[in-house]
CSV table of N, CA, C and O in Angstrom, one decimal:
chain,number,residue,atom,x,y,z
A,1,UNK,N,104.1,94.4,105.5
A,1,UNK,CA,103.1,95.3,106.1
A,1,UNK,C,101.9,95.4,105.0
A,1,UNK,O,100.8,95.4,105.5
A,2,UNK,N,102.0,95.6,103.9
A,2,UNK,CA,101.0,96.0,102.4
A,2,UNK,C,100.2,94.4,102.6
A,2,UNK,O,99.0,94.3,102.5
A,3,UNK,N,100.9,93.4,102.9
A,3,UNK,CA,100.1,92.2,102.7
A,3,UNK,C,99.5,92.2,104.0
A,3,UNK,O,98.5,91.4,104.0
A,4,UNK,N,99.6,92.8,105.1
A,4,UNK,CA,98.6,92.6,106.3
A,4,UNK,C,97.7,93.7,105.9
A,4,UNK,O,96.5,93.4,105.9
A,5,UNK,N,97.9,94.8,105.7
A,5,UNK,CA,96.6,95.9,105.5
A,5,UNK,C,96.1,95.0,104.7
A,5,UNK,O,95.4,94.3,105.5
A,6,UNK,N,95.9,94.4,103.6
A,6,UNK,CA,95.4,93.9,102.8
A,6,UNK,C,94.3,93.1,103.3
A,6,UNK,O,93.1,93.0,103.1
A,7,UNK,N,95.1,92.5,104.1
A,7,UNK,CA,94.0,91.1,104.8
A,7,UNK,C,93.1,91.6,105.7
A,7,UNK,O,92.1,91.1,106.2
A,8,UNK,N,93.6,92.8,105.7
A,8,UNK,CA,92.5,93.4,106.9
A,8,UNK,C,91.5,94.0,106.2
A,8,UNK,O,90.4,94.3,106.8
A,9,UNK,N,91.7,94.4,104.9
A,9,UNK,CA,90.8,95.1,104.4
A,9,UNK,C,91.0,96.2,103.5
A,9,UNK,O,90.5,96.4,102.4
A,10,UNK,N,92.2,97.2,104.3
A,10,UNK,CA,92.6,98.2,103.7
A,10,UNK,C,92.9,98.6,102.2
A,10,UNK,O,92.8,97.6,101.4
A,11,UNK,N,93.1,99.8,101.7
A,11,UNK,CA,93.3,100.2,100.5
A,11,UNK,C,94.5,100.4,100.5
A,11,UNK,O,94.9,101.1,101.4
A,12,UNK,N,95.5,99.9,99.7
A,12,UNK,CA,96.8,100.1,99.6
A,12,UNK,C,96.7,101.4,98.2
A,12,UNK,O,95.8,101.2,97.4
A,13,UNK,N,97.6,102.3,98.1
A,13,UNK,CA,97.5,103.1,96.9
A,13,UNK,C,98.4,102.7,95.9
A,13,UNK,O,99.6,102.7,96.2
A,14,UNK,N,98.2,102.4,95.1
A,14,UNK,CA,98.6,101.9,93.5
A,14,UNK,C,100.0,102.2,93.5
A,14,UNK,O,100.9,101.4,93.3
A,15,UNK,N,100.0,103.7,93.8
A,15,UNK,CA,101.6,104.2,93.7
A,15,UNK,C,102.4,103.4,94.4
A,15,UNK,O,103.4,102.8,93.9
A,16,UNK,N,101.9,103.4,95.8
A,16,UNK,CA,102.9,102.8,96.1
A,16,UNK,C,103.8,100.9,95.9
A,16,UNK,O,104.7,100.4,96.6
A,17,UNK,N,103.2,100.5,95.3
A,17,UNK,CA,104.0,99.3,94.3
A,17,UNK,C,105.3,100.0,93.9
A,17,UNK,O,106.1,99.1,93.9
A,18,UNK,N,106.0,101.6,93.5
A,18,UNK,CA,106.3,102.0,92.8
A,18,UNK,C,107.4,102.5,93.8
A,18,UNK,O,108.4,102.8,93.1
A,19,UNK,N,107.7,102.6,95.4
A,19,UNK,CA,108.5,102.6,96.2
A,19,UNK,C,109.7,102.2,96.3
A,19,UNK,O,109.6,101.4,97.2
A,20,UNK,N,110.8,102.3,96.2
A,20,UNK,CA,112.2,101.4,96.5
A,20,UNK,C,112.1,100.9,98.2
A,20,UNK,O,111.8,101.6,99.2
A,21,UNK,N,112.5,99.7,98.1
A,21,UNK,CA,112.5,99.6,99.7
A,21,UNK,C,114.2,100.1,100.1
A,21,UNK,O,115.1,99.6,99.4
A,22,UNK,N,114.4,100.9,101.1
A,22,UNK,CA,115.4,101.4,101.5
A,22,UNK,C,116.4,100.4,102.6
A,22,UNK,O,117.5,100.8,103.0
A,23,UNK,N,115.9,99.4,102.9
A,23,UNK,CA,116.3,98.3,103.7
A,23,UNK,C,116.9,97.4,102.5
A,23,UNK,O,118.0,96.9,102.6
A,24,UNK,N,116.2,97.2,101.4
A,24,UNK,CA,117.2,96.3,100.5
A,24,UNK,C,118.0,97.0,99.4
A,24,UNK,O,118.7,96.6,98.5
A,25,UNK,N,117.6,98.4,99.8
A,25,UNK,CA,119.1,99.4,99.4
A,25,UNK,C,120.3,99.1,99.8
A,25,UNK,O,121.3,99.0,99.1
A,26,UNK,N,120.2,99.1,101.2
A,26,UNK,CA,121.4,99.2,102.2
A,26,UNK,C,122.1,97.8,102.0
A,26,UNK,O,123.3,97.7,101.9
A,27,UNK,N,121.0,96.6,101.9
A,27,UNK,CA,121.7,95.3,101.7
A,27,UNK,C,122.6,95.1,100.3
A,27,UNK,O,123.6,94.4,100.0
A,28,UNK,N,121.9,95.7,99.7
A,28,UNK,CA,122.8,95.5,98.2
A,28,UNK,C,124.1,96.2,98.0
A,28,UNK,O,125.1,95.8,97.5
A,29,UNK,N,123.8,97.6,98.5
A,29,UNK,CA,124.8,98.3,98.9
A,29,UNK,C,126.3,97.6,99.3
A,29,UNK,O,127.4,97.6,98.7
A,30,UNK,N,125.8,97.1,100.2
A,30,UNK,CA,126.6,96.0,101.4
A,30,UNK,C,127.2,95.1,100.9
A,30,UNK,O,128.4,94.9,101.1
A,31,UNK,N,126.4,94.3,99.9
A,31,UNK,CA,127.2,93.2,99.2
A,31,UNK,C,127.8,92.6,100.1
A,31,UNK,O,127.2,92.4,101.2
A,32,UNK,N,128.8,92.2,99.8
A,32,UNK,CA,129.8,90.8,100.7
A,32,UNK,C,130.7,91.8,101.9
A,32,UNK,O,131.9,92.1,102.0
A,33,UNK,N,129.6,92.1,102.7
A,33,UNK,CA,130.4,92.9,103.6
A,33,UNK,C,131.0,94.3,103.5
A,33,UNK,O,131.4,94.9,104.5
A,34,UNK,N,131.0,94.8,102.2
A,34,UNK,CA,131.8,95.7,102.1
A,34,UNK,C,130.9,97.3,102.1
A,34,UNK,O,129.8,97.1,101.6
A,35,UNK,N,131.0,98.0,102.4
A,35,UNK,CA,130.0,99.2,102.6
A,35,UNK,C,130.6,100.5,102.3
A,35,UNK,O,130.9,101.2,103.2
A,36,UNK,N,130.7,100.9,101.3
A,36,UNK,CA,130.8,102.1,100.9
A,36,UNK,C,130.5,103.4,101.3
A,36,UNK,O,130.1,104.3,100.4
A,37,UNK,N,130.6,103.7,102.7
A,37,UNK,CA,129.7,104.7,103.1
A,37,UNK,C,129.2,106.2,102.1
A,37,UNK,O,128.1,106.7,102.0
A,38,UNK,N,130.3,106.7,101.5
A,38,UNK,CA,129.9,107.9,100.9
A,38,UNK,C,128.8,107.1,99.7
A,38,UNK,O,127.6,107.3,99.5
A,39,UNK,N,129.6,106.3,99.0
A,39,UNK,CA,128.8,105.8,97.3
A,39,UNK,C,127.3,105.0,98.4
A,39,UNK,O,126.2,104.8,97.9
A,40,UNK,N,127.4,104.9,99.3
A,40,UNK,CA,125.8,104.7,100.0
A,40,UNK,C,124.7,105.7,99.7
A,40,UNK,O,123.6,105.6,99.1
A,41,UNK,N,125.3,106.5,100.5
A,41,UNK,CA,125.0,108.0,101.0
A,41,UNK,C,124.6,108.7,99.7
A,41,UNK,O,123.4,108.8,99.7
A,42,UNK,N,125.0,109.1,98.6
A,42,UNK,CA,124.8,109.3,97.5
A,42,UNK,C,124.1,108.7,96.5
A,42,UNK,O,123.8,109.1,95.4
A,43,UNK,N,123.8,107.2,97.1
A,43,UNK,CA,122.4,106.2,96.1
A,43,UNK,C,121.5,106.7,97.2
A,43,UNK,O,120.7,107.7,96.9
A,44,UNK,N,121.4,106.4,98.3
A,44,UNK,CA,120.7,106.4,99.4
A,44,UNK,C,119.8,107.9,99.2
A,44,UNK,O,118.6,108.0,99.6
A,45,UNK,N,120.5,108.9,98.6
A,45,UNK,CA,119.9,110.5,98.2
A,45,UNK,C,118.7,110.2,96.8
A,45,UNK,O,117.5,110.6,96.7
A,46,UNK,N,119.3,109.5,96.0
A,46,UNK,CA,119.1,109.1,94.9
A,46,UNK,C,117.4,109.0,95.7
A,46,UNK,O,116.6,110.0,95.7
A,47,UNK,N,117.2,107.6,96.2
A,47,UNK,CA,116.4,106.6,96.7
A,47,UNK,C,115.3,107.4,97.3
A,47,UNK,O,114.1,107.3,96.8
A,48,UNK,N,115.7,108.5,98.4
A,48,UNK,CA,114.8,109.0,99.3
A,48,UNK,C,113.7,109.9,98.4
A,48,UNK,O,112.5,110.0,98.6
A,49,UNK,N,114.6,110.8,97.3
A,49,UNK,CA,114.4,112.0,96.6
A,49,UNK,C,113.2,111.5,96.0
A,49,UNK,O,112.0,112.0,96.2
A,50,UNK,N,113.7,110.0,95.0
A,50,UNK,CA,112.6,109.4,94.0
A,50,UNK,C,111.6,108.8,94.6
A,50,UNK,O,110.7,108.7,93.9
A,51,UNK,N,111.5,108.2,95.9
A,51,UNK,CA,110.3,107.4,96.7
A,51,UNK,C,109.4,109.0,97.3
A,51,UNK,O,108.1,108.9,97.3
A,52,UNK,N,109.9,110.5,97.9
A,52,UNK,CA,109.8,111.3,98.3
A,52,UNK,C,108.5,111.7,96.8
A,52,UNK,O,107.4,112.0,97.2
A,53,UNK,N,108.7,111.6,95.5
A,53,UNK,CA,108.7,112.4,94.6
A,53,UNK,C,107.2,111.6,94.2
A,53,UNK,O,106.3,112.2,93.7
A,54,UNK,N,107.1,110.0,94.7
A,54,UNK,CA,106.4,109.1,94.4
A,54,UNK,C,105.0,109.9,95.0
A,54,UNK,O,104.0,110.2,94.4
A,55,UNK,N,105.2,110.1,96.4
A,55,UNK,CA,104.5,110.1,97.5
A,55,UNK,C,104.1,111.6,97.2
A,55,UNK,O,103.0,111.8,97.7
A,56,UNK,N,104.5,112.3,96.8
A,56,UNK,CA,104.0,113.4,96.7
A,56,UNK,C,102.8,113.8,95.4
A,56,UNK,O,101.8,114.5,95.2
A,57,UNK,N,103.5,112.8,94.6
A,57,UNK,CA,102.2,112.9,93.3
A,57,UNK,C,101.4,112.2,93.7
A,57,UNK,O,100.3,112.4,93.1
A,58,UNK,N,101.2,111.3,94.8
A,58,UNK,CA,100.4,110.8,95.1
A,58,UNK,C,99.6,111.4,96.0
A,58,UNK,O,98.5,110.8,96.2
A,59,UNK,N,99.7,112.6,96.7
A,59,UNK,CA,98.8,113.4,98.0
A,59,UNK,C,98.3,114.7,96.9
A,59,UNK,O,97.2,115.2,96.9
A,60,UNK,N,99.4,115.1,96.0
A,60,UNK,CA,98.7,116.2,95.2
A,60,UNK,C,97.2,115.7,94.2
A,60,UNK,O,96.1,116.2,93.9
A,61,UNK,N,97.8,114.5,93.8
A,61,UNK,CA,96.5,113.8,93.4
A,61,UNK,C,95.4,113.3,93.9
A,61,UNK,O,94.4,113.3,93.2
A,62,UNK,N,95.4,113.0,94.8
A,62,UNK,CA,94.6,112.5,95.9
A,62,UNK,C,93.4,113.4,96.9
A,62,UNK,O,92.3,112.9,97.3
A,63,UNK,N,93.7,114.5,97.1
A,63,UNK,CA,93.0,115.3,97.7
A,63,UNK,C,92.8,114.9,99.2
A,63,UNK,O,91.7,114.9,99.7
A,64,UNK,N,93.8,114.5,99.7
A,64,UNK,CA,93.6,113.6,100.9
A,64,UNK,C,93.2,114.9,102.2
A,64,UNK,O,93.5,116.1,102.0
A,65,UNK,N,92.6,114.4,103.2
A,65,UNK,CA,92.6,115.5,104.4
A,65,UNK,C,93.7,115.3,105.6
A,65,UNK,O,94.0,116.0,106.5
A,66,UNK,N,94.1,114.0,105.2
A,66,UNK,CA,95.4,113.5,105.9
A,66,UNK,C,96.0,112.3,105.7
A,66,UNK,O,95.4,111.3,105.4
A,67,UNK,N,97.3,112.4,105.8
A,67,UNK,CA,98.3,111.5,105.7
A,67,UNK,C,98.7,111.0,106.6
A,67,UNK,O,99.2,111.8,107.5
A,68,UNK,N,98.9,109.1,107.1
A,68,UNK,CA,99.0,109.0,108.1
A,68,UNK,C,100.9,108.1,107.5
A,68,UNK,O,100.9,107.6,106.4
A,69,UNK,N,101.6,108.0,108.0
A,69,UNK,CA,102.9,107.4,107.7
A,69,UNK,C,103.8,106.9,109.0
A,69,UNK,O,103.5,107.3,110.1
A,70,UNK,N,104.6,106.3,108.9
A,70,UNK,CA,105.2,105.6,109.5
A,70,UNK,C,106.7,105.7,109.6
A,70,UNK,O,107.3,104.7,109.2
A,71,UNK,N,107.3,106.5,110.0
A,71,UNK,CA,108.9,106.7,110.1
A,71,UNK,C,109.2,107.7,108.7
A,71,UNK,O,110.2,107.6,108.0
A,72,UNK,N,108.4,108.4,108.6
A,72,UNK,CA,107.8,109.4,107.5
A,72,UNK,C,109.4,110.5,107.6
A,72,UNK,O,109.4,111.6,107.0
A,73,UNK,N,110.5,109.9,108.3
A,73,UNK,CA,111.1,111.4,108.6
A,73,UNK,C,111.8,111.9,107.2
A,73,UNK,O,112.4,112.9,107.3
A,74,UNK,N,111.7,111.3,105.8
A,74,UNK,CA,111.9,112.0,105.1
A,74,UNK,C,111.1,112.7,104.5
A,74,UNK,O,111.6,113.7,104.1
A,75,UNK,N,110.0,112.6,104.1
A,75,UNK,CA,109.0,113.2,104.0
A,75,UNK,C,109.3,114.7,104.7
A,75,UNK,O,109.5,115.7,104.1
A,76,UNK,N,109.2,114.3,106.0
A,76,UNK,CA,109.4,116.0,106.7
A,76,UNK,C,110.4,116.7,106.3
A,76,UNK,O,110.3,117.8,105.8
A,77,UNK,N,111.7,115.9,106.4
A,77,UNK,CA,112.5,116.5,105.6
A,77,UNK,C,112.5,117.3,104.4
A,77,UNK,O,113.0,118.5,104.4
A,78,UNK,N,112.0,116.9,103.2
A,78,UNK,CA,111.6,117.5,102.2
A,78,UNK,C,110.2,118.7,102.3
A,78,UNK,O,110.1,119.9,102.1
A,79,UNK,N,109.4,118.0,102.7
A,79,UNK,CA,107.8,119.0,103.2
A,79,UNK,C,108.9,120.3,103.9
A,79,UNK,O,108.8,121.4,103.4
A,80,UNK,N,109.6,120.3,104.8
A,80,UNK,CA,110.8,121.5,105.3
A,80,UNK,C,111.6,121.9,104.7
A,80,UNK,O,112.0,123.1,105.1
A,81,UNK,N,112.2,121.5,103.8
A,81,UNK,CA,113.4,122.2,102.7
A,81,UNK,C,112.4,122.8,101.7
A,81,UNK,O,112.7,123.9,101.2
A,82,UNK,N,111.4,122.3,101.5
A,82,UNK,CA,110.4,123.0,100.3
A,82,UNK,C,109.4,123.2,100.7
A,82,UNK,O,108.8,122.1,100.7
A,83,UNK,N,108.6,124.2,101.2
A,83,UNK,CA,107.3,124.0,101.5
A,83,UNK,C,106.2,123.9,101.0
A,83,UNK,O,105.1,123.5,101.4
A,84,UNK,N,106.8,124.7,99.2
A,84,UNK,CA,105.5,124.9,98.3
A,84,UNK,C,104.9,123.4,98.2
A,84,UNK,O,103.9,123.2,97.5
């Protein structure tokens, strides 16, 4: 997706280079089949917290008037457990 905004023109933000992708979480996770659900679940916390933490220094910095995202539901998540 970062390489099609691109071509189109868009501004990608610097931070996010800095992202974990949570799809090649789950794959590595997985390994040869094998899936660990709890030891998932507990990197997977890891993952959301620190990409969550990325994206936030990045809006407090930013001065944005809006955020537009894309399956954003942890974001909400967190924006609702903490609101400050």
């Amino acid at each position: 997706m970062t390489r099609l905004l691109e071509k189109s023109g868009e501004r990608i933000h610097p931070l996010s280079a800095r992202l974990a992708s949570e799809s090649r979480h789950i794959e590595e996770e997985a390994g040869e089949h094998d899936l660990n659900a709890s030891r998932r679940s507990a990197r997977m916390d890891e993952l959301l917290i620190a990409n969550f933490m990325i994206f936030q220094d990045a809006v407090d910095a930013g001065g944005y008037d809006l955020v537009v995202a894309d399956e954003a539901w942890d974001i909400d998540h967190y924006w609702h457990s903490i609101p400050s």
